[in-house]
mmCIF file with all atom_site columns, C-alpha atoms in Angstrom:
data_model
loop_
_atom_site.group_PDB
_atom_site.id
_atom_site.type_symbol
_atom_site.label_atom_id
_atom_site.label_alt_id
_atom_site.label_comp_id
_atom_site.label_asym_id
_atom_site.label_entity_id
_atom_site.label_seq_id
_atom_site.pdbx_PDB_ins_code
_atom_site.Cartn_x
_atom_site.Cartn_y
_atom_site.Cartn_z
_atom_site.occupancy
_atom_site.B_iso_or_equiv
_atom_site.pdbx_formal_charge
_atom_site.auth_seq_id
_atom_site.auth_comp_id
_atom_site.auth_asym_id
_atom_site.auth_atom_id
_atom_site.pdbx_PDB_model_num
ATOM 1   C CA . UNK A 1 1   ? 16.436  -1.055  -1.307  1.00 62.00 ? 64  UNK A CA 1
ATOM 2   C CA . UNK A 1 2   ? 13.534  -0.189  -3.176  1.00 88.00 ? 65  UNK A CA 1
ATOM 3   C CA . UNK A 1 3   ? 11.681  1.590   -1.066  1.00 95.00 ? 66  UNK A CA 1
ATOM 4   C CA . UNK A 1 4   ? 12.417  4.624   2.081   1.00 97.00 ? 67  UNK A CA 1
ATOM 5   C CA . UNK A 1 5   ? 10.864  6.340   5.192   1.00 97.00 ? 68  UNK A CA 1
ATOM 6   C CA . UNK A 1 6   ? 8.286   9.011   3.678   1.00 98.00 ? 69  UNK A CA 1
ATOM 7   C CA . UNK A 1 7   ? 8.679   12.451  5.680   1.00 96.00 ? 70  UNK A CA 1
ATOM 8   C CA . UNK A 1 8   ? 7.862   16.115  6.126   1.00 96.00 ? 71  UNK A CA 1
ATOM 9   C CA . UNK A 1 9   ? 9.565   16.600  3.013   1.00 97.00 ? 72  UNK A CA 1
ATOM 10  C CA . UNK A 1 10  ? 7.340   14.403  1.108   1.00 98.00 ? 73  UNK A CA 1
ATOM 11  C CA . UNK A 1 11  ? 4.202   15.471  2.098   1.00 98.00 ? 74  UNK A CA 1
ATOM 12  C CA . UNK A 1 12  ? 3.458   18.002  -0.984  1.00 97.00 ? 75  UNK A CA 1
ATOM 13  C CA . UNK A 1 13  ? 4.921   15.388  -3.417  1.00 97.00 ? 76  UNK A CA 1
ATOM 14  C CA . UNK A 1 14  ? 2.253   12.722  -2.053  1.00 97.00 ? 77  UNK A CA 1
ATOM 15  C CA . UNK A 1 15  ? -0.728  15.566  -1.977  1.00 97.00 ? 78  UNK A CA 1
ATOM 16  C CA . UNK A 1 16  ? 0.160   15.990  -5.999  1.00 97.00 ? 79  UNK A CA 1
ATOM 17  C CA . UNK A 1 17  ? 0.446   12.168  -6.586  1.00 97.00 ? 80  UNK A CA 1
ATOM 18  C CA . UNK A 1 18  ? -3.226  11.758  -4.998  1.00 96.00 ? 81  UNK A CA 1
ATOM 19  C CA . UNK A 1 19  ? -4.486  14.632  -6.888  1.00 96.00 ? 82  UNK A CA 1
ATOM 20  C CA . UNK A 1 20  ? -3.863  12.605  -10.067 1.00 95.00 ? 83  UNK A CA 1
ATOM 21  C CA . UNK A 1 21  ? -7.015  10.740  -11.070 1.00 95.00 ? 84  UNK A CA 1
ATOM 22  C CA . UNK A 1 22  ? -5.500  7.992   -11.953 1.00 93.00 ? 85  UNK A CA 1
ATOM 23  C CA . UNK A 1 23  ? -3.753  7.774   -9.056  1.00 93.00 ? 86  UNK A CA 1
ATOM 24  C CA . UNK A 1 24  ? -7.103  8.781   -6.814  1.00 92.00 ? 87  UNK A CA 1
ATOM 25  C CA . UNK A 1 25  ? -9.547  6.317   -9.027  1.00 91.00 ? 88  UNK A CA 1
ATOM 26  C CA . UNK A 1 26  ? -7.673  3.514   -6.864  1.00 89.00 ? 89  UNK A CA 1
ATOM 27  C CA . UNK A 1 27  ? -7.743  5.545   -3.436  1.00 88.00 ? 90  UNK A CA 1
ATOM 28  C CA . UNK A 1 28  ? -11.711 5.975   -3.373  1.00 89.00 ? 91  UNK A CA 1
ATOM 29  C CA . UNK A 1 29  ? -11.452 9.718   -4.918  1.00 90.00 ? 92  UNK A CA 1
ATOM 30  C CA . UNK A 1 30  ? -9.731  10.483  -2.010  1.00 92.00 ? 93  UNK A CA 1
ATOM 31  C CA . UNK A 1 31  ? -7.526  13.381  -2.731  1.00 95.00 ? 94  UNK A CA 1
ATOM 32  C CA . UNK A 1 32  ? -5.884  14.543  0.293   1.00 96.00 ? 95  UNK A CA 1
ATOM 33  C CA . UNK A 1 33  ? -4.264  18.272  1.254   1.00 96.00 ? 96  UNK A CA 1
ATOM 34  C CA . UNK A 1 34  ? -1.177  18.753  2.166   1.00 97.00 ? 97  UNK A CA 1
ATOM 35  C CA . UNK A 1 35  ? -2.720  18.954  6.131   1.00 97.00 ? 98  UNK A CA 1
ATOM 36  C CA . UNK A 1 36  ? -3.802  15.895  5.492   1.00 97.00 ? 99  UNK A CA 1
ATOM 37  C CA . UNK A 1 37  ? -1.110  14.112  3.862   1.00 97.00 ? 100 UNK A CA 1
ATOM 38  C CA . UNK A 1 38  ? 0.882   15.447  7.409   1.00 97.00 ? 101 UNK A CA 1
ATOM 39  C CA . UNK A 1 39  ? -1.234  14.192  9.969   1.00 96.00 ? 102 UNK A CA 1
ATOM 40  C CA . UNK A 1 40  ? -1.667  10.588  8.628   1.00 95.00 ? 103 UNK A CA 1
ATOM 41  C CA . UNK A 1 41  ? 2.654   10.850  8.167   1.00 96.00 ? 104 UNK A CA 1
ATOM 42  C CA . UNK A 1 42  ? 2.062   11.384  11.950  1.00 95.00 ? 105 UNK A CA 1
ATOM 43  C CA . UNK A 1 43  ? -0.507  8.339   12.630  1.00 94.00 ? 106 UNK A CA 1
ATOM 44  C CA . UNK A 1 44  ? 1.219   6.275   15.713  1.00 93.00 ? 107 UNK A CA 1
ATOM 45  C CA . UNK A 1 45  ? -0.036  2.401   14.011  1.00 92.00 ? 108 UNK A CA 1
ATOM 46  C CA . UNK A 1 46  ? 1.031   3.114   10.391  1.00 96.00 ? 109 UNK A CA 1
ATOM 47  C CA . UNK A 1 47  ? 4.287   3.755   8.336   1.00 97.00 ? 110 UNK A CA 1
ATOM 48  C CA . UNK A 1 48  ? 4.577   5.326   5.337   1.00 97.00 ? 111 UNK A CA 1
ATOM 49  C CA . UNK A 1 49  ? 7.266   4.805   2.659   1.00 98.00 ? 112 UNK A CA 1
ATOM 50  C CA . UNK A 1 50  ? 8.225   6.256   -0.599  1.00 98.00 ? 113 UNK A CA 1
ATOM 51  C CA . UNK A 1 51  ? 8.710   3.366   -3.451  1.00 97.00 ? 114 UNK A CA 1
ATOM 52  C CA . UNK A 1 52  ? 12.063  4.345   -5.271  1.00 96.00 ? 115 UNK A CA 1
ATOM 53  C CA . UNK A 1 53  ? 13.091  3.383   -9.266  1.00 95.00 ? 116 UNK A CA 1
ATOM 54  C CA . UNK A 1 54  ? 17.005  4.149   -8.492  1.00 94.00 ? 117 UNK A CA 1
ATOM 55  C CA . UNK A 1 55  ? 16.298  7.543   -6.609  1.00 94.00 ? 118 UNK A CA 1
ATOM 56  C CA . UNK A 1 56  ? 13.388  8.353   -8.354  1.00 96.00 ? 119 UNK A CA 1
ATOM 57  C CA . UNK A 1 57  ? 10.113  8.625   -6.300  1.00 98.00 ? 120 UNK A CA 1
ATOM 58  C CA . UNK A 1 58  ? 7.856   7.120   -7.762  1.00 97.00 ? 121 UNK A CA 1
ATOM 59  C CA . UNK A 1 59  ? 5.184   5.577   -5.613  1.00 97.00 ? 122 UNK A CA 1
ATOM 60  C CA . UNK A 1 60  ? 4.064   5.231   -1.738  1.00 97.00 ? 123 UNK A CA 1
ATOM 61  C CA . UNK A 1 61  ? 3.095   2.300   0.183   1.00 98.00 ? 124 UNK A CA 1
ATOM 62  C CA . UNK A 1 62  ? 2.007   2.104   4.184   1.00 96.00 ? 125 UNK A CA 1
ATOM 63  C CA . UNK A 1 63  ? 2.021   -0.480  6.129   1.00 97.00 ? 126 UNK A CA 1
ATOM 64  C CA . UNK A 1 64  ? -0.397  -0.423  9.111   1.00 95.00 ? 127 UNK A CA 1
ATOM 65  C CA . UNK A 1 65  ? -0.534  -2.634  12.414  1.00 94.00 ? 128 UNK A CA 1
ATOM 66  C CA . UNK A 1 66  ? -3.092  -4.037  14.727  1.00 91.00 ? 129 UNK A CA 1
ATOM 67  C CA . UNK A 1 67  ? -2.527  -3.198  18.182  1.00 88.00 ? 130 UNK A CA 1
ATOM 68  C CA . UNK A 1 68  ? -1.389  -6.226  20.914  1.00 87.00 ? 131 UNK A CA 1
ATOM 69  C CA . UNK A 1 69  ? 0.734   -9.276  19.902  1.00 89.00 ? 132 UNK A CA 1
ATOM 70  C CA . UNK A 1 70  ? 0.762   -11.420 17.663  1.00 91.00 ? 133 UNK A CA 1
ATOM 71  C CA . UNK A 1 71  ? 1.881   -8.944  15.364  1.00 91.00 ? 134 UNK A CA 1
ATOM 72  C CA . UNK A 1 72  ? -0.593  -8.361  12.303  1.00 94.00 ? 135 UNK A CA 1
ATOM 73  C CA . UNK A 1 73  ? -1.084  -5.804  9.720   1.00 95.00 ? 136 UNK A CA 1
ATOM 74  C CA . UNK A 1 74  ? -1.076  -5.368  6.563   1.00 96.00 ? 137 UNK A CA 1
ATOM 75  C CA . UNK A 1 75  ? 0.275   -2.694  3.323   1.00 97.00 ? 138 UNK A CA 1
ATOM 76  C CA . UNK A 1 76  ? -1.441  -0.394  0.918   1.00 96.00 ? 139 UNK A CA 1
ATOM 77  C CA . UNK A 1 77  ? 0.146   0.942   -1.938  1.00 95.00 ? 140 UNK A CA 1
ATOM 78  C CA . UNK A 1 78  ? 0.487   2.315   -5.504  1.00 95.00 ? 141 UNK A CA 1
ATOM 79  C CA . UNK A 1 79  ? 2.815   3.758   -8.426  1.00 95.00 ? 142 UNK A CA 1
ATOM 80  C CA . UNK A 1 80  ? 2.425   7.099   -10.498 1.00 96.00 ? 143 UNK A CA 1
ATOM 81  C CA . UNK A 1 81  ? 1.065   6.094   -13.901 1.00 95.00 ? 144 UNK A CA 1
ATOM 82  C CA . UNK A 1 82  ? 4.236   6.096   -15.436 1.00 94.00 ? 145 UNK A CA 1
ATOM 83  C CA . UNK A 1 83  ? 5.908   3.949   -12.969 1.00 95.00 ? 146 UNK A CA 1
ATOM 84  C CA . UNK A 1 84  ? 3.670   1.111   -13.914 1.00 93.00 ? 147 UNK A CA 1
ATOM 85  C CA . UNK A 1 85  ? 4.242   -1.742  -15.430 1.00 91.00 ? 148 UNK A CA 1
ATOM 86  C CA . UNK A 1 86  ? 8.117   -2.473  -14.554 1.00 91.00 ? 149 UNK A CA 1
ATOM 87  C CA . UNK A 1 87  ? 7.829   -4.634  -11.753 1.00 91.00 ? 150 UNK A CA 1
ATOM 88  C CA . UNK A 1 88  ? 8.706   -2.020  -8.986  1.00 94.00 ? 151 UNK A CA 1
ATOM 89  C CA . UNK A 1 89  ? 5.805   -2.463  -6.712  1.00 94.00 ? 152 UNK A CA 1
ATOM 90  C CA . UNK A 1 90  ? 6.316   -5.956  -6.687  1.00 95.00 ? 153 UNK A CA 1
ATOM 91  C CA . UNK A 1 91  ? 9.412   -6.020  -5.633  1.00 95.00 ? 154 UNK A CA 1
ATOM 92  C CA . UNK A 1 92  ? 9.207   -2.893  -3.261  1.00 96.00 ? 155 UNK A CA 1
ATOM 93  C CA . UNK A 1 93  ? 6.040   -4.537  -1.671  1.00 96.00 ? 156 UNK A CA 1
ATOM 94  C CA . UNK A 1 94  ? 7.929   -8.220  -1.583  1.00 96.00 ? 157 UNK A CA 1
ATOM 95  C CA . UNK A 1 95  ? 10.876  -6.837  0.287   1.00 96.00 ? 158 UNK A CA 1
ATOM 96  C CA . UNK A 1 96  ? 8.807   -4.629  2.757   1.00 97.00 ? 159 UNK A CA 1
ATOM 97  C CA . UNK A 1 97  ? 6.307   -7.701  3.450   1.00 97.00 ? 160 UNK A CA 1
ATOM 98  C CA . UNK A 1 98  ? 9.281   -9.540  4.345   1.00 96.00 ? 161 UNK A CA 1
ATOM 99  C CA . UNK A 1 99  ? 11.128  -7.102  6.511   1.00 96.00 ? 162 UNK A CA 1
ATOM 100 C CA . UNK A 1 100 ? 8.237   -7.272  8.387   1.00 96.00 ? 163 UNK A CA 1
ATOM 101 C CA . UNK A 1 101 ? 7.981   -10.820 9.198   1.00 96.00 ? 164 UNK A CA 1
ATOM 102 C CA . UNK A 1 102 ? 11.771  -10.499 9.602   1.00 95.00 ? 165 UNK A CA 1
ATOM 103 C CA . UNK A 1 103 ? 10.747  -7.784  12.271  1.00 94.00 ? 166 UNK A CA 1
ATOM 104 C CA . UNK A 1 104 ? 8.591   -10.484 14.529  1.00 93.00 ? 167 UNK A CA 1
ATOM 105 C CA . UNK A 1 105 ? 5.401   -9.799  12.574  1.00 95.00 ? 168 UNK A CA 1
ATOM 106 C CA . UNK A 1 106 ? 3.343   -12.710 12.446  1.00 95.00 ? 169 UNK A CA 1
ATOM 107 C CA . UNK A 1 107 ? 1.114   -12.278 9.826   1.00 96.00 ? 170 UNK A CA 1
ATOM 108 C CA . UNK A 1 108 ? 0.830   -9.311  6.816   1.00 98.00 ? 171 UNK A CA 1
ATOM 109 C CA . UNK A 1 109 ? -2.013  -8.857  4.236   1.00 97.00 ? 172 UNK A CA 1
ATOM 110 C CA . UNK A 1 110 ? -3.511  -7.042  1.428   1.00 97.00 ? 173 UNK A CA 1
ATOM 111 C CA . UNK A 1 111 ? -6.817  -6.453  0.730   1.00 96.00 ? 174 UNK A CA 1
ATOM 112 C CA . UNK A 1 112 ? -7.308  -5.065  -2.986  1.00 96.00 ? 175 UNK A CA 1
ATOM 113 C CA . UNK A 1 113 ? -10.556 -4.554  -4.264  1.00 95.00 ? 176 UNK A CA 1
ATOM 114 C CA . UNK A 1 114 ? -11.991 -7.098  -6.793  1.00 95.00 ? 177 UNK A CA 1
ATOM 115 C CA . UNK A 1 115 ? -12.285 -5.127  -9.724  1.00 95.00 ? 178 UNK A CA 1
ATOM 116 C CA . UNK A 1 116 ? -8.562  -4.226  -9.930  1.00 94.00 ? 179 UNK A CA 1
ATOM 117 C CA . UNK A 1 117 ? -7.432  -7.333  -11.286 1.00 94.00 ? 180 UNK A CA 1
ATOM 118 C CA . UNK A 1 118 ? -4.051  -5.650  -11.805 1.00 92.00 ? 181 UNK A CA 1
ATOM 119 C CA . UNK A 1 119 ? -3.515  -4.915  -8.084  1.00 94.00 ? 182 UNK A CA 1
ATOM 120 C CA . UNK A 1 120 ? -4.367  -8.654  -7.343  1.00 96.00 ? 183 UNK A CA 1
ATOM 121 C CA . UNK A 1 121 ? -1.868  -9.786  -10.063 1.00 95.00 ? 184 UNK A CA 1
ATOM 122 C CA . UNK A 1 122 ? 1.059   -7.217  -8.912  1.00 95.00 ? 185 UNK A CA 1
ATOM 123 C CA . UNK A 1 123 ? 0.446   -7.943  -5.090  1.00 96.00 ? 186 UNK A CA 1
ATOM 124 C CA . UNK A 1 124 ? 0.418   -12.340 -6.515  1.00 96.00 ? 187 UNK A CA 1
ATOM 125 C CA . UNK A 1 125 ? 3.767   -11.649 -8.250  1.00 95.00 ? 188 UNK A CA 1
ATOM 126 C CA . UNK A 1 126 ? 4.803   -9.924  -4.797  1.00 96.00 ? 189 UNK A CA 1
ATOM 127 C CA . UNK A 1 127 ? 4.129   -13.088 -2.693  1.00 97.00 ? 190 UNK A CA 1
ATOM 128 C CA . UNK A 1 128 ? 0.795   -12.364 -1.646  1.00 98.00 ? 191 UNK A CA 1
ATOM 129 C CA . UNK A 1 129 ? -1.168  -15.560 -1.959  1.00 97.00 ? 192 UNK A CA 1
ATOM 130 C CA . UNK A 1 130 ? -5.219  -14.657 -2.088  1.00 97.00 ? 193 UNK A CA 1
ATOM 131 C CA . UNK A 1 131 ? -7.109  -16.218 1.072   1.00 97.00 ? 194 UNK A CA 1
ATOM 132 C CA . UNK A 1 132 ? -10.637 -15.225 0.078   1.00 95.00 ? 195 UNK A CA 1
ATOM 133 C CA . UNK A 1 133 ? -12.607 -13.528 -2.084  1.00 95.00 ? 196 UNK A CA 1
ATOM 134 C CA . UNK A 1 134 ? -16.056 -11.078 -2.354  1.00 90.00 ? 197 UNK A CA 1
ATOM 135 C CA . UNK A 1 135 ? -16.113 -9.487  1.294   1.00 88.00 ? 198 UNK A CA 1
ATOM 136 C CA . UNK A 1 136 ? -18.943 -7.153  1.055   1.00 91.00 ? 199 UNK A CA 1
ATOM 137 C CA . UNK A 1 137 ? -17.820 -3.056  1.513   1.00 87.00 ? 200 UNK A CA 1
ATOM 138 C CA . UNK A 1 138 ? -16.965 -2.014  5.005   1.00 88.00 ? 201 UNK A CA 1
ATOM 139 C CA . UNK A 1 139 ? -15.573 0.970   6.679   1.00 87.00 ? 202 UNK A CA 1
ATOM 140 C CA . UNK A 1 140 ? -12.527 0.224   4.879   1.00 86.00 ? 203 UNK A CA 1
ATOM 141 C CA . UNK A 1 141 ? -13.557 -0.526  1.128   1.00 89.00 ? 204 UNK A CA 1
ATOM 142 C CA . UNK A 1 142 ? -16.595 0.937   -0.997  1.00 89.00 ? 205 UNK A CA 1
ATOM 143 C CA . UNK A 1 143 ? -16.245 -2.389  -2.715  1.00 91.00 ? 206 UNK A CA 1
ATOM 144 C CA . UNK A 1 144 ? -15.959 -5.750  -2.770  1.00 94.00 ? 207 UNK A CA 1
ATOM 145 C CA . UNK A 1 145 ? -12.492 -6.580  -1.610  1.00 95.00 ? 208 UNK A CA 1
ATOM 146 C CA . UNK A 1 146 ? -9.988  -9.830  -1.900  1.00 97.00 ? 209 UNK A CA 1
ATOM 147 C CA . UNK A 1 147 ? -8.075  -10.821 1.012   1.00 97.00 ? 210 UNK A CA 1
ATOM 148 C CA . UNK A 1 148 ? -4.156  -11.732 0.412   1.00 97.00 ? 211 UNK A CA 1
ATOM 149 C CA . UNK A 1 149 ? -1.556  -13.200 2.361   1.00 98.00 ? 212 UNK A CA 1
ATOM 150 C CA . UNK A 1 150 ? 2.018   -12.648 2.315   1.00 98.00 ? 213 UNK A CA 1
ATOM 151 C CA . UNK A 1 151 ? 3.747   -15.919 2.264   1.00 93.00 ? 214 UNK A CA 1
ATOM 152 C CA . UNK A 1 152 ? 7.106   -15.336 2.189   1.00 73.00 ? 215 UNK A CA 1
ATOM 153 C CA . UNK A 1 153 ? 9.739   -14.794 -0.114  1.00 61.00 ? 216 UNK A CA 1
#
């Protein structure tokens, strides 16, 4: 597995990886404490994982749900700077995507913004197939934003 459960134990490892700026630059600035960092670990509709090289941390992902059935959701993720580049997201993001759907989810998505070409390339070589294009900001992006759909591995 490429990829495990983020905890308690994690939570000052995560507060340094979003303090990086090239780690934040991705996130919206957002740089969040280590208070923080605990009570989204603690968020009832959202998972958080630590993406392993070996047994090496070296990246996070989430993967968030819509309340009520059909099952729906969709991941966020990204490597340290010096995890990138290797294929690891990829394949951590491929095999999570598809443990979900191998869970009863109907349906999970991505939604990287435009101008990160390389996010929309690593999340394609994942298995996310790209539905649309140019949705204006929201409460959820500060920029225009493509929307991706897993389709299986």
């Amino acid at each position: 597995m490429t990829y495990r459960a983020a905890t308690d134990d994690d939570v000052d490892l995560l507060a340094a990886w979003h303090a990086d700026p090239e780690v934040a630059r991705y996130w919206d600035d957002e740089r969040p404490s280590a208070a923080e960092i605990r009570d989204r670990l603690a968020r009832p509709t959202v998972d958080h994982w630590i993406v392993l090289d070996g047994d090496e941390p070296v990246g996070f992902l989430q993967s968030w749900w819509e309340e009520g059935e059909p099952l729906r959701g969709g991941l966020d993720g990204f490597l340290i700077p010096s995890a990138r580049g290797r294929g690891l997201m990829p394949r951590a993001a491929r095999e999570l995507a598809q443990s979900l759907l191998d869970a009863g989810w109907a349906e999970v998505t991505v939604d990287p913004y435009e101008w990160n070409e390389r996010a929309v390339h690593a999340w394609a070589r994942a298995g996310f197939v790209e539905v649309s294009r140019g949705h204006p900001p929201d409460e959820d992006h500060t920029a225009p934003w493509v929307l991706m759909r897993f389709s299986g591995v």
